[in-house]
Tab-separated table of C-alpha atoms in Angstrom:
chain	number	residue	atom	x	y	z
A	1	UNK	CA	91.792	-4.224	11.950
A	2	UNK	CA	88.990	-4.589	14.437
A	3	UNK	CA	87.253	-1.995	12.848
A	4	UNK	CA	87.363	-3.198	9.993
A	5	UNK	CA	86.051	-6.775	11.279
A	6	UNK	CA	83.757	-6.020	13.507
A	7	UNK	CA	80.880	-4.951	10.998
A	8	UNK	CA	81.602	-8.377	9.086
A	9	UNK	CA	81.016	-10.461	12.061
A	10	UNK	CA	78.240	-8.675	12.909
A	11	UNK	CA	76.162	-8.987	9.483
A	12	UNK	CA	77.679	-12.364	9.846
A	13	UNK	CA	76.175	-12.989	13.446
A	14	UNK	CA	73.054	-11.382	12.013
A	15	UNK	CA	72.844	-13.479	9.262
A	16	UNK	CA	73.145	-16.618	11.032
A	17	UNK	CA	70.321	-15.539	13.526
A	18	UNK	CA	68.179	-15.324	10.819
A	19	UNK	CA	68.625	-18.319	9.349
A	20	UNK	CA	67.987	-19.914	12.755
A	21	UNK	CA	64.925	-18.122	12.909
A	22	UNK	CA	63.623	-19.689	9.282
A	23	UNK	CA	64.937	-22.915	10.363
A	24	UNK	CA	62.703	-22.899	13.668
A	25	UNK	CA	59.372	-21.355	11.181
A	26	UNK	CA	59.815	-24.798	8.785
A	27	UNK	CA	61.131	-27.226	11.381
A	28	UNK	CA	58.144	-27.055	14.259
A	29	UNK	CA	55.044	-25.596	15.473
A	30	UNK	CA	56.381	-22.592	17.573
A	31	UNK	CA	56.542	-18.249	17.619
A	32	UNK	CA	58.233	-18.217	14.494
A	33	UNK	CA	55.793	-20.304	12.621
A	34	UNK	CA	52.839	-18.432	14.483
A	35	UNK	CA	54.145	-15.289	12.913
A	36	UNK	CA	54.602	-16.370	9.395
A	37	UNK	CA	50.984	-17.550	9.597
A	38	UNK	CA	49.676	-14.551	10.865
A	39	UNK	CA	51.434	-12.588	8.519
A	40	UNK	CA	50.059	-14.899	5.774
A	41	UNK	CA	46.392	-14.687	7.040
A	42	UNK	CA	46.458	-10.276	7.407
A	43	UNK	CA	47.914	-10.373	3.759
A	44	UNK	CA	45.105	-12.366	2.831
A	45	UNK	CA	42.231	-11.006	4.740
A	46	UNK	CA	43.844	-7.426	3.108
A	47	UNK	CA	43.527	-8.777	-0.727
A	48	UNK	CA	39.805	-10.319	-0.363
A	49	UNK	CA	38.921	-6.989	1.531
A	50	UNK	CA	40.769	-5.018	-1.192
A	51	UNK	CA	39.026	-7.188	-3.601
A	52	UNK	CA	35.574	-6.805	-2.473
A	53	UNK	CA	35.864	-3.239	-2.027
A	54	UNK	CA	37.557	-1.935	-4.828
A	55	UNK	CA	36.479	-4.460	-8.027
A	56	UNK	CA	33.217	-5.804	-6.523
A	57	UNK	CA	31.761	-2.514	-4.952
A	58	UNK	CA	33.798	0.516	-6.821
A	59	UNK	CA	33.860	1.838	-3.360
A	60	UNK	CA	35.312	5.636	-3.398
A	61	UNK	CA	37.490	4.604	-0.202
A	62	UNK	CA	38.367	1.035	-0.493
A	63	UNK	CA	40.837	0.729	1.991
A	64	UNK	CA	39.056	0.961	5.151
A	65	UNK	CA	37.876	-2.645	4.282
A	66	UNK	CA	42.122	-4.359	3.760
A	67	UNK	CA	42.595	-1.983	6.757
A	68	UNK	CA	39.845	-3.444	9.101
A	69	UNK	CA	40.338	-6.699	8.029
A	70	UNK	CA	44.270	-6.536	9.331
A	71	UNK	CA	43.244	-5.051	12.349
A	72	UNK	CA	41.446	-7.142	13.970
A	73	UNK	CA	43.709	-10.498	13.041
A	74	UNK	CA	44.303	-11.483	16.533
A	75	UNK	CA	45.790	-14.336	18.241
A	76	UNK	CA	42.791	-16.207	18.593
A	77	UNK	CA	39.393	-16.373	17.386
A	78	UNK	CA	37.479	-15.308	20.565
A	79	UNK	CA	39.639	-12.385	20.295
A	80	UNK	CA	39.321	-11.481	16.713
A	81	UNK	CA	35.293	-11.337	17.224
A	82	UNK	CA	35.302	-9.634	20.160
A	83	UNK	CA	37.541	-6.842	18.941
A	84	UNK	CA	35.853	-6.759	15.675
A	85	UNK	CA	32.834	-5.819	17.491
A	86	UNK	CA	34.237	-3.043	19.238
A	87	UNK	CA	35.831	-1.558	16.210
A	88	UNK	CA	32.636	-1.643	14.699
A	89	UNK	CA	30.950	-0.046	17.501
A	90	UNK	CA	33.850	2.364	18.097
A	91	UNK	CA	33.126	3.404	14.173
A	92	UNK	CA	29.651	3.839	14.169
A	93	UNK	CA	29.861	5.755	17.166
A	94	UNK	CA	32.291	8.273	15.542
A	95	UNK	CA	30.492	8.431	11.978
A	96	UNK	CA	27.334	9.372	13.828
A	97	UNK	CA	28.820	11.689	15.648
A	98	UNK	CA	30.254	13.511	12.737
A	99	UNK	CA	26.813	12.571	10.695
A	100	UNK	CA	25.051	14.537	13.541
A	101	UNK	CA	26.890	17.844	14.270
A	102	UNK	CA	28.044	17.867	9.959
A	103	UNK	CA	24.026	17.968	8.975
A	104	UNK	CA	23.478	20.184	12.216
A	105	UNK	CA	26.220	22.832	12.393
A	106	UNK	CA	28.000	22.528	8.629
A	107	UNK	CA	31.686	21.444	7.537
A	108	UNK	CA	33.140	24.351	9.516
A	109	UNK	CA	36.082	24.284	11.915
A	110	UNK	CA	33.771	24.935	14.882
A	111	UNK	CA	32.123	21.670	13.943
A	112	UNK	CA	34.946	19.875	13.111
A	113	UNK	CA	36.522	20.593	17.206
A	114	UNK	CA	33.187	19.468	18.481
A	115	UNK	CA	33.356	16.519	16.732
A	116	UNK	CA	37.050	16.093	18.175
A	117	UNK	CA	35.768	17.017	21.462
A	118	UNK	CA	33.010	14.642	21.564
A	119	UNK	CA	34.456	11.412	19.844
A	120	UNK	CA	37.844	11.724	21.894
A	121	UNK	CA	35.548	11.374	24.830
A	122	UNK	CA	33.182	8.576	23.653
A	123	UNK	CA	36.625	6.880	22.909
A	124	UNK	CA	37.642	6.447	26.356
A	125	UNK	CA	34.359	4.245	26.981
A	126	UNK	CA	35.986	1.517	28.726
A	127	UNK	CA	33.544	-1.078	26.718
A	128	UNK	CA	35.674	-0.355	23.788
A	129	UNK	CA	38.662	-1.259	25.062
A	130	UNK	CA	41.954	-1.025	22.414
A	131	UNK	CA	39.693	0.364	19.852
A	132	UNK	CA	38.711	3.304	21.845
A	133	UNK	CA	41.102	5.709	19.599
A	134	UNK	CA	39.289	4.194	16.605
A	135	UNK	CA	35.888	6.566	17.463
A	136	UNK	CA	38.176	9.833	16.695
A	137	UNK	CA	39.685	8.218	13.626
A	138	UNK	CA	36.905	7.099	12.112
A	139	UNK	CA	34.921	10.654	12.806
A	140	UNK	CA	38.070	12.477	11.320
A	141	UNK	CA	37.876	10.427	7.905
A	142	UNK	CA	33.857	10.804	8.046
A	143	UNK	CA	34.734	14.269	8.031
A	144	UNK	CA	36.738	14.737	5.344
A	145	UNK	CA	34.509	12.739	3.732
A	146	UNK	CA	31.744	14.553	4.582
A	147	UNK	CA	33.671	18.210	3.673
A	148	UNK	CA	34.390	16.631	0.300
A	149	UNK	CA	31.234	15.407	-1.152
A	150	UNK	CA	28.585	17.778	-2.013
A	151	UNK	CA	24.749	17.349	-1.507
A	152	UNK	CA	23.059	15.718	1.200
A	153	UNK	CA	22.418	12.421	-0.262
A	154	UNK	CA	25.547	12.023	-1.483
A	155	UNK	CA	27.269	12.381	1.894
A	156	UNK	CA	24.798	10.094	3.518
A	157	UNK	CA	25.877	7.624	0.943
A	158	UNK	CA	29.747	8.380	1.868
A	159	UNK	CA	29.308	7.916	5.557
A	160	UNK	CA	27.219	5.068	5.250
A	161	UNK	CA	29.969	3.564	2.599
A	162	UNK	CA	32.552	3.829	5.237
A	163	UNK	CA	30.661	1.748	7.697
A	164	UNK	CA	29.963	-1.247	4.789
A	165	UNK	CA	33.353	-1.240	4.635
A	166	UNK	CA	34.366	-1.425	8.232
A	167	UNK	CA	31.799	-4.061	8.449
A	168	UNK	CA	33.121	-5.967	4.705
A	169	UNK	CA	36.712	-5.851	6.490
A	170	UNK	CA	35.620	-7.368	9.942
A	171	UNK	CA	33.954	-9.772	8.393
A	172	UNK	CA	36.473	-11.286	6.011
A	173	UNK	CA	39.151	-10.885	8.469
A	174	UNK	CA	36.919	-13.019	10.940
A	175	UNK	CA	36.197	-15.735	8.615
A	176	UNK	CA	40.200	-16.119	7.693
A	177	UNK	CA	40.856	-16.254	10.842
A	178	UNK	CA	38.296	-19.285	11.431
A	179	UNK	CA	38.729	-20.481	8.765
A	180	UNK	CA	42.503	-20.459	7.362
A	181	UNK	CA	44.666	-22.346	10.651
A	182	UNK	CA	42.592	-21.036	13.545
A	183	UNK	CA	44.893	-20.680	15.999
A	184	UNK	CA	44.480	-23.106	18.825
A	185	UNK	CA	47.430	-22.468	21.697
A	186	UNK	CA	46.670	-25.410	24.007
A	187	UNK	CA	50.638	-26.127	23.990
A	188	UNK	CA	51.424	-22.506	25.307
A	189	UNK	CA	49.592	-23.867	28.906
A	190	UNK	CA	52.429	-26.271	28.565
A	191	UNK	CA	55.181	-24.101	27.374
A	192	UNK	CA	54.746	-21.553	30.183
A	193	UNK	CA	54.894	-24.287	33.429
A	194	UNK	CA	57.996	-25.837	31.205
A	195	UNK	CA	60.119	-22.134	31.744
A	196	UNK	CA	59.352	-21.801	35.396
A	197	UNK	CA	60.169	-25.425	35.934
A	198	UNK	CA	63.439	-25.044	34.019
A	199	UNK	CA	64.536	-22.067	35.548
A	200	UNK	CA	63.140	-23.616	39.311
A	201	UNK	CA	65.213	-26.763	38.217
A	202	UNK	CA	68.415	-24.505	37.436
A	203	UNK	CA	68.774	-22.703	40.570
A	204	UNK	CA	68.397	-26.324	42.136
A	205	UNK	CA	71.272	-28.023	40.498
A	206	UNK	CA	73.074	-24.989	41.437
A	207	UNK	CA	72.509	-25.366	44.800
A	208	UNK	CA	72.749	-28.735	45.851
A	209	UNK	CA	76.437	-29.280	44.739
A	210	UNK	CA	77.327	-26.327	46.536
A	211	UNK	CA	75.869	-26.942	50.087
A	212	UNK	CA	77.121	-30.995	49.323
A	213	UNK	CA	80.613	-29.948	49.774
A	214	UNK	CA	80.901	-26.659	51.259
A	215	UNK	CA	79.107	-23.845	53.382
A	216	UNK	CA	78.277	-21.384	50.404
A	217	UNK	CA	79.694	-18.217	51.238
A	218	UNK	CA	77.183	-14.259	50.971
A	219	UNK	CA	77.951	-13.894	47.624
A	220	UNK	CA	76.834	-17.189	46.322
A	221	UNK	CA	73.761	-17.324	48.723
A	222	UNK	CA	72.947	-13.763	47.970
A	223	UNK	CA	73.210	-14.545	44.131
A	224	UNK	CA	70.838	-17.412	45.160
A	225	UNK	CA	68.238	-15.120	46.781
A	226	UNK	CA	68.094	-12.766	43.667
A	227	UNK	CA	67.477	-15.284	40.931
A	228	UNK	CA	64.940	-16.886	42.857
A	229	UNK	CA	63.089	-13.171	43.434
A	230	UNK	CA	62.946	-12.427	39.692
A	231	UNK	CA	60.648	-15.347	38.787
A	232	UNK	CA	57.914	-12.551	39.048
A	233	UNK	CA	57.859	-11.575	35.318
A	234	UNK	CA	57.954	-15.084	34.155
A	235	UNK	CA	54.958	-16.021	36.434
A	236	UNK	CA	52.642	-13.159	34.791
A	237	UNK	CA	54.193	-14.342	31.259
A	238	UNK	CA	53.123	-18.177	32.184
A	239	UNK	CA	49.770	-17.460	33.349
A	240	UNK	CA	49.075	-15.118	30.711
A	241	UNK	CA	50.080	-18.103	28.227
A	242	UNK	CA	47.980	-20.353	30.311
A	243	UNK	CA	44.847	-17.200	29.455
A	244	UNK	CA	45.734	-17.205	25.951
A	245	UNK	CA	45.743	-21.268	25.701
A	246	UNK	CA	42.004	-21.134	27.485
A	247	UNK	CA	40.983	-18.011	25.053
A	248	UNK	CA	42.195	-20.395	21.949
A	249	UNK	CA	39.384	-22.571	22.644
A	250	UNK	CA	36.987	-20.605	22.564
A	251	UNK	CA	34.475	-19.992	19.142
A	252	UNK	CA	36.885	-22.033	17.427
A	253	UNK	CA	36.253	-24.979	15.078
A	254	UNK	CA	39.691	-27.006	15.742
A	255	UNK	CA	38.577	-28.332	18.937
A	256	UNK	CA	35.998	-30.129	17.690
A	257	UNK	CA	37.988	-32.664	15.262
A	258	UNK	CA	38.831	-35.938	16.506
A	259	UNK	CA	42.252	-35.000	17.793
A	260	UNK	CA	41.322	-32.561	20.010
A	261	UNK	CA	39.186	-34.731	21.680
A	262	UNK	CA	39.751	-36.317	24.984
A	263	UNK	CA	42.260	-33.880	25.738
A	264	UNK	CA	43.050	-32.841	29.350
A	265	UNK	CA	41.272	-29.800	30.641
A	266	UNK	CA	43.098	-26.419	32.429
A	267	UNK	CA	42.262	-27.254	35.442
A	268	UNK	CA	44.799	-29.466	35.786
A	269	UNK	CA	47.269	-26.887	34.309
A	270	UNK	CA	46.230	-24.022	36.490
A	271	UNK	CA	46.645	-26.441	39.672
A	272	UNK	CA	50.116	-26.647	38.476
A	273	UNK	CA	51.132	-23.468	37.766
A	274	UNK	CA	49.832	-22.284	41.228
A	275	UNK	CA	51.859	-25.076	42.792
A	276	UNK	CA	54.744	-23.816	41.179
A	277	UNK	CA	54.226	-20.082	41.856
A	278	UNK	CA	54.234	-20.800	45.354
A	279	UNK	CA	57.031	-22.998	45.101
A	280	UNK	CA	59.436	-20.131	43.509
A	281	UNK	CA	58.348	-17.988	46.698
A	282	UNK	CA	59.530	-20.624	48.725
A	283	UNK	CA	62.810	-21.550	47.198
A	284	UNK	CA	62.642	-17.381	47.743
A	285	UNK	CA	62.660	-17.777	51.154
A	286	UNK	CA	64.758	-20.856	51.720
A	287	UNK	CA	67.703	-18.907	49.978
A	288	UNK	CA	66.993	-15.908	52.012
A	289	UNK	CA	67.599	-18.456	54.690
A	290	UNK	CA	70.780	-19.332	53.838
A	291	UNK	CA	71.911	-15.817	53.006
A	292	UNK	CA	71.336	-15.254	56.888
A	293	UNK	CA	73.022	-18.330	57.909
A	294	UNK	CA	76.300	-16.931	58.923
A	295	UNK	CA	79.432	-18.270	59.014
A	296	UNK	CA	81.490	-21.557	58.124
A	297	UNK	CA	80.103	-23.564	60.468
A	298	UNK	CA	81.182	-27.238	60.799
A	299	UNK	CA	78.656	-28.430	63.088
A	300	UNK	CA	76.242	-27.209	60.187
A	301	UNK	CA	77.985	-29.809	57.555
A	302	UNK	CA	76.273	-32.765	58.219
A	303	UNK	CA	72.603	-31.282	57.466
A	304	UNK	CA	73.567	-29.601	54.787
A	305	UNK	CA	74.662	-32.352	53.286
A	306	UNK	CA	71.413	-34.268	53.913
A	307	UNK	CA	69.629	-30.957	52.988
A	308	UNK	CA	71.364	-30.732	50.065
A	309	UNK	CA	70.374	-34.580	48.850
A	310	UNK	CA	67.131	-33.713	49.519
A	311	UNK	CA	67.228	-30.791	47.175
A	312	UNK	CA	68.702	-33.002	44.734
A	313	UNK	CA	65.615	-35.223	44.776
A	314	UNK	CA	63.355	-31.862	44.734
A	315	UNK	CA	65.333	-31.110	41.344
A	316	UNK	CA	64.408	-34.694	39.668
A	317	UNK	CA	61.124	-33.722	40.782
A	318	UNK	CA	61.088	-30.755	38.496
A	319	UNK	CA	62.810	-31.981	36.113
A	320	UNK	CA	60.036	-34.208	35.047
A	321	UNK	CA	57.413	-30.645	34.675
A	322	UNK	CA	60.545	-29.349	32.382
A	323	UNK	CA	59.499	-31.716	29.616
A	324	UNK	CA	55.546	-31.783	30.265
A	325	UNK	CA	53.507	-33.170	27.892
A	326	UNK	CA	49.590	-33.718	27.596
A	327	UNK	CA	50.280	-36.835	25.175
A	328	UNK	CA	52.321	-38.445	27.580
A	329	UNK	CA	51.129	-37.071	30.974
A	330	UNK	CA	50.036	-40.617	32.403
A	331	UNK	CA	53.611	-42.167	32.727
A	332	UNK	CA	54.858	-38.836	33.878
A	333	UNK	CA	52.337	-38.135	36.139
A	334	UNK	CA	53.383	-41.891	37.508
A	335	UNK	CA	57.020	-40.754	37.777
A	336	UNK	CA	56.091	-37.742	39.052
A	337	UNK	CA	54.425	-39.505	42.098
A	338	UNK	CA	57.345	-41.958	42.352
A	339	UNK	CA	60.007	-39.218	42.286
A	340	UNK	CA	57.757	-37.431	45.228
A	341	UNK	CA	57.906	-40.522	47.425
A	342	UNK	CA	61.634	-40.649	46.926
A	343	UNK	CA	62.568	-36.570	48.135
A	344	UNK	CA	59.879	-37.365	51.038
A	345	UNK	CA	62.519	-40.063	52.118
A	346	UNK	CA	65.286	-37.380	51.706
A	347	UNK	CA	62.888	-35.120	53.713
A	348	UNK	CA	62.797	-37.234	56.358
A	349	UNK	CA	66.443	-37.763	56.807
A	350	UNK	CA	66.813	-34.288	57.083
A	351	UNK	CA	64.620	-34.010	59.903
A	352	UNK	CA	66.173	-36.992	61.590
A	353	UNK	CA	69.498	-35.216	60.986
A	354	UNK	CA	68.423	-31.982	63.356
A	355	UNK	CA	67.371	-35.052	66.042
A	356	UNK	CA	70.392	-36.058	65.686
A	357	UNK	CA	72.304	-33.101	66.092
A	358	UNK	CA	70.092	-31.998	68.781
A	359	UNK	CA	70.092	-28.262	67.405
A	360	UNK	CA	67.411	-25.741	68.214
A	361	UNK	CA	64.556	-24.928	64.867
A	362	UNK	CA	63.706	-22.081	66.598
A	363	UNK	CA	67.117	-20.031	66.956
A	364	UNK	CA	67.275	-17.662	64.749
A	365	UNK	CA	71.191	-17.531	63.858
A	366	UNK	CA	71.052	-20.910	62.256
A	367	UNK	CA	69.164	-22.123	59.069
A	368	UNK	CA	67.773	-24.827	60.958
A	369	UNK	CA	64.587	-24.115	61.509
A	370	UNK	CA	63.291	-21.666	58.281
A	371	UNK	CA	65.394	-24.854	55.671
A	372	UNK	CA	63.205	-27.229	57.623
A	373	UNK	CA	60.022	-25.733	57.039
A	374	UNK	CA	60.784	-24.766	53.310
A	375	UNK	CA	61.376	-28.257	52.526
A	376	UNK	CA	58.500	-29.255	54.116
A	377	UNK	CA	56.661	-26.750	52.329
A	378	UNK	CA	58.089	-27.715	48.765
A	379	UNK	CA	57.579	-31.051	49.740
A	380	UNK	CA	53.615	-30.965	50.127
A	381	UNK	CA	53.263	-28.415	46.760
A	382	UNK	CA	54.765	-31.362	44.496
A	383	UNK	CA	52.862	-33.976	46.411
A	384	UNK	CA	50.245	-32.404	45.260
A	385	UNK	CA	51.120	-31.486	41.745
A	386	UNK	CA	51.877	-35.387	41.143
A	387	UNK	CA	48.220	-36.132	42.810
A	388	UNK	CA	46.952	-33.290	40.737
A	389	UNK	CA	48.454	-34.124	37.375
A	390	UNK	CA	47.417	-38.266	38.305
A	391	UNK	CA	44.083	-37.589	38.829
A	392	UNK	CA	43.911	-35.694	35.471
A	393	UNK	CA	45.534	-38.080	33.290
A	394	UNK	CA	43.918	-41.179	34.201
A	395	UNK	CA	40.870	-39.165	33.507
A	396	UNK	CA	41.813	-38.374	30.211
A	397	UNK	CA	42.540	-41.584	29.488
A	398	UNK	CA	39.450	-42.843	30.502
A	399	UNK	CA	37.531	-40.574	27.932
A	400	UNK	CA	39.985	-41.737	25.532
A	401	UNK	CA	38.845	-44.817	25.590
A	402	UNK	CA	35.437	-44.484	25.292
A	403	UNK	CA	33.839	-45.481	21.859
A	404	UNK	CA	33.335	-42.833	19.209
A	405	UNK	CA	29.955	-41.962	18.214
């Protein structure tokens, strides 16, 4: 019977994920409707290459122009011109190269492994980035191109066909790409300090109940310590959303209507981010500094308790960055600040705690003294996040409410 079942539920599992995914394309702006629309725009960027190519020019290779023009749809403008200009570089480069040792040496195979040679090498050019490769392809097609025509001028007028269609491709696939839905990914600044704070504010709430009622034992801590070390991945992923998000802006038309105007620069974002980074190293080390704490230890109760309100506040803290959003960033950026104030108390009764106790910071069998400076540590990174985020906001509002010209 289960094997029977088992492919059922699956196509039925599979089936419901897609419908999820379609769900998420039509209900809001996110990767699933970013894909449809790039699909949309290659498809086409392919027919008005295809178009051009084939019923406008009669061209005797018309796909080189559908094929250029889907190659160089990229995420954002700045990126779609820059790599159409290396594919058009990398192309030239390899139909001269095949132009230049065909006329000189002849269609044979010696030529032809020159030609490999030399364009293979040319493609490694690190000013051509990605479309390195592209110098070989383009000198093999020129190639059989050039083996296939006959007469001198006519294989001039080949090569040089292949290059008006390179160019005919780049071009229309750079204009639908300005044109149709430029991408602008100012949210995905947002989106990426959202999943560190979420997955910063989930290791908190997992803490703080813990050490609230109980010494957690090497297991727990340890499981502690290795969540909090594999933030690593999702920092690179954040900041390269925060790089994509300042790319977006760049050569493209959307950020000059009126409702991209007045919006709050990077800076503020990238103040954030780092904040947080450094934060994730600490809650790093502040686990690693209860994974060496030891033993039950009753006479340890009492400030972990306080320790563990304090982390409590810290998580209310980031709870607010969870939800972050530039059109409301003034009243969070308030509560932000207030939240701060309120974990600084819960800082301070920590400290006042160890007085009280009259333990040592410095001995290194208890968790005193590393908890201590970790929570000072987090402490000052969201003071200054809320100060950060403040000082941003209220400028944005202020150019917001400047008169329109």
């Amino acid at each position: 019977m289960t094997d029977g079942t088992t492919p059922e539920r699956t196509g039925t599992g599979r089936l419901a994920a897609a419908a999820r995914w379609w769900r998420r394309a039509f209900s809001y702006d996110g990767d699933e409707r970013e894909t449809l629309l790039v699909i949309g725009k290659s498809a086409l960027a392919a027919v008005l290459a295809w178009l051009v190519a084939y019923d406008v020019l009669d061209a005797r290779s018309p796909a080189f122009a559908p094929f250029s023009a889907v190659l160089i749809m990229q995420v954002t403008v700045y990126r779609s011109v820059v790599q159409s200009l290396r594919y058009v570089g990398a192309v030239v480069a390899g139909v001269l190269v095949q132009a230049a040792l065909g006329f000189l040496a002849g269609p044979d195979l010696l030529t032809f492994a020159l030609v490999a040679l030399i364009a293979l090498t040319i493609g490694r050019w690190h000013v051509l980035g990605v479309q390195g490769p592209q110098v070989a392809t383009a000198a093999f097609f020129a190639f059989s191109t050039y083996t296939s025509s006959s007469g001198d001028a006519q294989r001039f007028f080949r090569l040089g066909e292949i290059v008006l269609l390179v160019l005919i491709g780049c071009a229309i696939g750079t204009a639908v790409n300005v044109l149709v839905a430029p991408p602008l990914r100012y949210r995905s600044a947002e989106y990426g300090i959202r999943s560190l704070a979420r997955t910063l504010h989930d290791l908190l709430t997992d803490i703080h109940p813990v050490l609230a009622e109980e010494m957690p034992d090497q297991d727990t801590t340890g499981g502690w310590r290795a969540r909090a070390e594999r933030t690593e991945g999702m920092i690179t992923q954040a900041r390269s959303g925060l790089e994509a998000a300042k790319e977006s802006l760049q050569l493209n038309p959307r950020r000059l209507m009126r409702r991209y105007r007045g919006l709050p620069g990077f800076q503020g974002y990238e103040s954030v981010l780092g904040a947080l980074e450094r934060t994730l190293y600490q809650m790093a080390s502040l686990t690693r500094g209860l994974d060496r704490s030891g033993e039950e230890d009753e006479a340890q109760r009492p400030f972990l308790r306080r320790y563990a309100a304090f982390l409590e506040a810290i998580g209310a803290v980031v709870e607010v960055l969870t939800t972050l959003d530039e059109t409301t960033l003034l009243p969070q950026a308030k509560r932000l600040e207030r939240l701060t104030g309120e974990a600084e108390a819960r800082r301070d009764e920590v400290v006042e705690e160890v007085h009280r106790l009259s333990v040592s910071l410095a001995d290194p069998s208890a968790p005193y003294g590393i908890l201590v400076t970790e929570a000072t540590r987090l402490l000052e990174e969201f003071r200054y996040t809320s100060q950060v985020l403040l000082d941003v906001a209220q400028g944005a509002d202020r150019l917001s409410d400047r008169p329109r010209p």
